[in-house]
Backbone as numpy.savetxt, mean C-alpha at the origin, in Angstrom:
# Nx Ny Nz CAx CAy CAz Cx Cy Cz
-3.53 5.33 -10.09 -3.80 3.94 -9.87 -3.77 3.62 -8.38
-2.77 4.11 -7.67 -2.67 3.82 -6.23 -3.84 4.44 -5.48
-4.28 5.62 -5.92 -5.42 6.26 -5.27 -6.69 5.44 -5.47
-6.90 4.94 -6.68 -8.07 4.11 -6.95 -8.02 2.84 -6.11
-6.86 2.23 -6.02 -6.71 1.02 -5.22 -6.96 1.30 -3.74
-6.45 2.43 -3.24 -6.66 2.79 -1.84 -8.15 3.00 -1.57
-8.85 3.64 -2.52 -10.28 3.83 -2.34 -11.01 2.49 -2.31
-10.65 1.58 -3.21 -11.28 0.26 -3.23 -11.01 -0.51 -1.94
-9.80 -0.37 -1.40 -9.48 -1.01 -0.13 -10.36 -0.45 0.98
-10.50 0.88 1.01 -11.37 1.51 2.00 -12.81 1.03 1.82
-13.30 1.00 0.58 -14.68 0.59 0.32 -14.91 -0.85 0.74
-13.93 -1.71 0.51 -14.06 -3.12 0.92 -14.16 -3.23 2.43
-13.30 -2.49 3.13 -13.35 -2.50 4.60 -14.64 -1.88 5.10
-15.07 -0.78 4.48 -16.31 -0.12 4.89 -17.51 -1.03 4.69
-17.53 -1.76 3.59 -18.64 -2.69 3.32 -18.71 -3.77 4.40
-17.54 -4.24 4.84 -17.51 -5.27 5.89 -18.07 -4.74 7.21
-18.01 -3.43 7.42 -18.53 -2.83 8.65 -20.06 -2.78 8.65
-20.66 -2.80 7.48 -22.12 -2.71 7.42 -22.61 -1.42 8.03
-23.62 -1.51 8.90 -24.20 -0.31 9.51 -23.33 0.25 10.63
-22.27 -0.45 11.01 -21.34 0.01 12.05 -20.16 0.74 11.40
-20.45 1.69 10.53 -19.41 2.36 9.76 -18.76 3.46 10.59
-17.71 3.07 11.30 -16.93 4.01 12.11 -15.48 3.94 11.65
-14.71 4.95 12.00 -13.29 4.95 11.67 -12.61 3.71 12.22
-12.90 3.38 13.47 -12.28 2.22 14.11 -12.62 0.93 13.37
-13.89 0.77 12.99 -14.29 -0.44 12.28 -13.58 -0.55 10.94
-13.52 0.55 10.19 -12.86 0.51 8.88 -11.39 0.14 9.04
-10.71 0.73 10.02 -9.30 0.40 10.24 -9.13 -1.05 10.66
-10.01 -1.55 11.51 -9.93 -2.95 11.94 -10.17 -3.90 10.77
-11.16 -3.61 9.94 -11.46 -4.47 8.80 -10.35 -4.41 7.76
-9.79 -3.23 7.53 -8.69 -3.11 6.57 -7.48 -3.90 7.03
-7.24 -3.91 8.34 -6.09 -4.65 8.89 -6.24 -6.15 8.70
-7.46 -6.62 8.53 -7.70 -8.05 8.31 -7.41 -8.49 6.88
-7.31 -7.54 5.97 -7.07 -7.86 4.56 -5.58 -8.13 4.39
-5.23 -9.38 4.10 -3.81 -9.73 4.03 -3.29 -9.92 2.60
-4.15 -9.75 1.61 -3.70 -9.78 0.22 -4.57 -8.82 -0.58
-3.92 -7.85 -1.21 -4.66 -6.81 -1.93 -3.92 -6.43 -3.20
-4.65 -6.44 -4.33 -4.07 -6.01 -5.60 -4.93 -4.95 -6.27
-5.91 -4.43 -5.56 -6.79 -3.43 -6.16 -7.56 -3.98 -7.34
-7.91 -5.26 -7.27 -8.63 -5.88 -8.39 -7.72 -6.17 -9.57
-6.43 -6.33 -9.30 -5.47 -6.62 -10.36 -4.76 -5.40 -10.91
-4.95 -4.25 -10.27 -4.29 -3.03 -10.75 -2.80 -3.02 -10.48
-2.36 -3.77 -9.48 -0.95 -3.77 -9.12 -0.61 -5.10 -8.46
0.66 -5.31 -8.21 1.11 -6.54 -7.57 0.46 -6.66 -6.19
0.13 -7.88 -5.82 -0.52 -8.11 -4.53 0.41 -7.72 -3.38
-0.18 -7.12 -2.36 0.57 -6.75 -1.16 -0.28 -7.08 0.05
0.30 -6.92 1.22 -0.40 -7.16 2.47 -0.54 -5.83 3.19
-1.66 -5.12 3.01 -1.79 -3.80 3.62 -1.81 -3.83 5.14
-2.14 -4.97 5.74 -2.19 -5.08 7.19 -0.84 -4.92 7.86
0.25 -5.22 7.14 1.58 -5.09 7.73 2.27 -3.78 7.34
1.61 -2.99 6.47 2.12 -1.66 6.11 3.53 -1.70 5.53
3.79 -2.67 4.69 5.08 -2.79 4.01 4.85 -2.86 2.51
5.72 -2.25 1.73 5.56 -2.34 0.28 5.97 -3.72 -0.22
5.38 -4.17 -1.32 5.82 -5.44 -1.90 7.18 -5.26 -2.57
7.98 -6.31 -2.64 9.30 -6.20 -3.27 9.23 -6.45 -4.77
8.16 -6.03 -5.41 7.94 -6.35 -6.82 7.72 -5.09 -7.63
7.98 -5.20 -8.90 7.72 -4.06 -9.76 7.91 -4.40 -11.22
7.68 -3.40 -12.04 7.93 -3.50 -13.47 8.63 -2.22 -13.89
9.30 -2.27 -15.02 9.92 -1.09 -15.59 9.18 -0.79 -16.88
8.68 0.45 -16.99 8.00 0.87 -18.20 8.69 2.11 -18.73
8.50 2.36 -20.02 9.13 3.50 -20.67 8.07 4.25 -21.46
8.09 5.57 -21.38 7.19 6.39 -22.18 7.80 6.55 -23.56
7.12 6.02 -24.56 7.57 6.11 -25.95 6.49 6.88 -26.71
6.81 8.11 -27.09 5.80 8.95 -27.72 4.70 9.26 -26.73
3.51 8.77 -27.01 2.38 9.02 -26.11 1.88 7.75 -25.42
2.67 6.68 -25.49 2.23 5.44 -24.84 3.36 4.84 -24.01
2.97 4.01 -23.07 3.93 3.33 -22.22 4.22 1.94 -22.78
5.49 1.56 -22.74 5.90 0.23 -23.19 6.60 -0.48 -22.04
6.24 -1.74 -21.87 6.85 -2.57 -20.82 8.28 -2.90 -21.24
9.22 -2.69 -20.33 10.63 -3.00 -20.58 11.04 -4.28 -19.85
10.65 -4.38 -18.56 11.06 -5.53 -17.76 10.07 -5.75 -16.63
9.68 -6.97 -16.36 9.85 -8.15 -17.18 9.00 -8.02 -18.45
9.36 -8.74 -19.46 8.72 -8.56 -20.76 7.37 -9.26 -20.88
7.11 -10.27 -20.06 5.84 -11.00 -20.17 4.70 -10.20 -19.56
3.66 -9.88 -20.34 2.52 -9.11 -19.82 1.88 -9.79 -18.61
1.44 -8.96 -17.67 0.73 -9.47 -16.50 1.63 -10.03 -15.42
2.94 -9.90 -15.57 3.87 -10.42 -14.56 4.62 -9.27 -13.89
5.19 -9.59 -12.75 6.03 -8.65 -12.01 7.32 -9.36 -11.66
8.36 -8.60 -11.49 9.63 -9.15 -11.02 9.74 -8.81 -9.54
10.02 -9.82 -8.73 10.07 -9.63 -7.28 11.45 -9.99 -6.75
11.97 -9.13 -5.87 13.26 -9.36 -5.26 13.29 -8.62 -3.92
13.40 -9.37 -2.83 13.38 -8.77 -1.49 14.43 -7.67 -1.32
15.55 -7.78 -2.02 16.62 -6.79 -1.85 16.25 -5.42 -2.42
15.17 -5.33 -3.19 14.76 -4.05 -3.75 14.10 -3.15 -2.72
13.63 -3.70 -1.60 13.06 -2.86 -0.54 14.21 -2.34 0.30
14.45 -1.06 0.19 15.57 -0.46 0.91 15.05 0.45 2.01
15.66 0.38 3.15 15.30 1.28 4.23 16.10 2.57 4.12
15.58 3.60 4.67 16.32 4.85 4.72 15.83 5.65 5.91
16.67 6.54 6.35 16.27 7.46 7.41 16.70 8.86 7.01
15.94 9.81 7.44 16.28 11.21 7.25 15.54 12.00 8.33
15.60 13.28 8.26 14.98 14.11 9.29 13.49 13.81 9.44
12.77 13.58 8.33 11.33 13.37 8.40 10.99 12.00 8.97
11.73 10.98 8.59 11.43 9.66 9.15 11.81 9.62 10.63
12.88 10.30 10.99 13.26 10.35 12.41 12.20 11.09 13.23
11.71 12.22 12.70 10.69 13.00 13.41 9.37 12.25 13.53
9.07 11.37 12.59 7.80 10.64 12.63 7.77 9.61 13.74
8.93 9.19 14.23 9.03 8.18 15.30 8.18 6.96 14.96
8.56 6.25 13.90 7.81 5.07 13.47 8.04 3.91 14.42
6.95 3.18 14.73 7.09 1.99 15.57 7.41 0.78 14.69
7.40 -0.42 15.28 7.78 -1.62 14.53 6.82 -1.92 13.38
5.62 -1.32 13.38 4.66 -1.49 12.30 4.68 -0.33 11.32
5.69 0.52 11.42 5.85 1.70 10.57 4.70 2.68 10.73
4.15 2.77 11.94 3.08 3.71 12.24 3.68 4.84 13.06
3.42 6.07 12.64 3.99 7.22 13.34 3.45 7.32 14.75
4.36 7.54 15.68 4.00 7.74 17.07 4.11 9.21 17.46
4.36 10.07 16.47 4.56 11.48 16.76 3.85 12.35 15.73
2.55 12.19 15.62 1.81 13.06 14.71 0.40 13.25 15.23
-0.21 14.34 14.86 -1.58 14.60 15.28 -2.52 13.55 14.69
-2.24 13.09 13.48 -3.09 12.08 12.85 -3.06 10.78 13.64
-1.88 10.34 14.06 -1.79 9.12 14.85 -2.60 9.24 16.13
-2.54 10.40 16.78 -3.30 10.61 18.01 -4.79 10.59 17.74
-5.21 11.15 16.62 -6.64 11.21 16.29 -7.21 9.83 15.99
-6.37 8.94 15.47 -6.85 7.61 15.09 -6.89 6.64 16.25
-6.27 6.98 17.36 -6.24 6.06 18.50 -7.50 6.13 19.31
């Protein structure tokens, strides 16, 4: 689901670029999108700030199907800011994330600049 949503986000940004389809344009257009739910596939988030939403649901695999446990009302999410927890470890320290959670120490970051 997250992969499909990420592709749709890319496609939306790419469409906004029109014939100027460059990496820079796609990144700039994606940064302008401040509310994204993948067409309703997941809780809305703001991809431009690179932070996860503080919302979720709890589901349980029962036999061969998933059943919603919490919240019980279909189509809703439970949101609580305290659920977003920070952590650090060797990999996050090595990534040298800036205030926007963008790595300042990777070949990919250098390639995108």
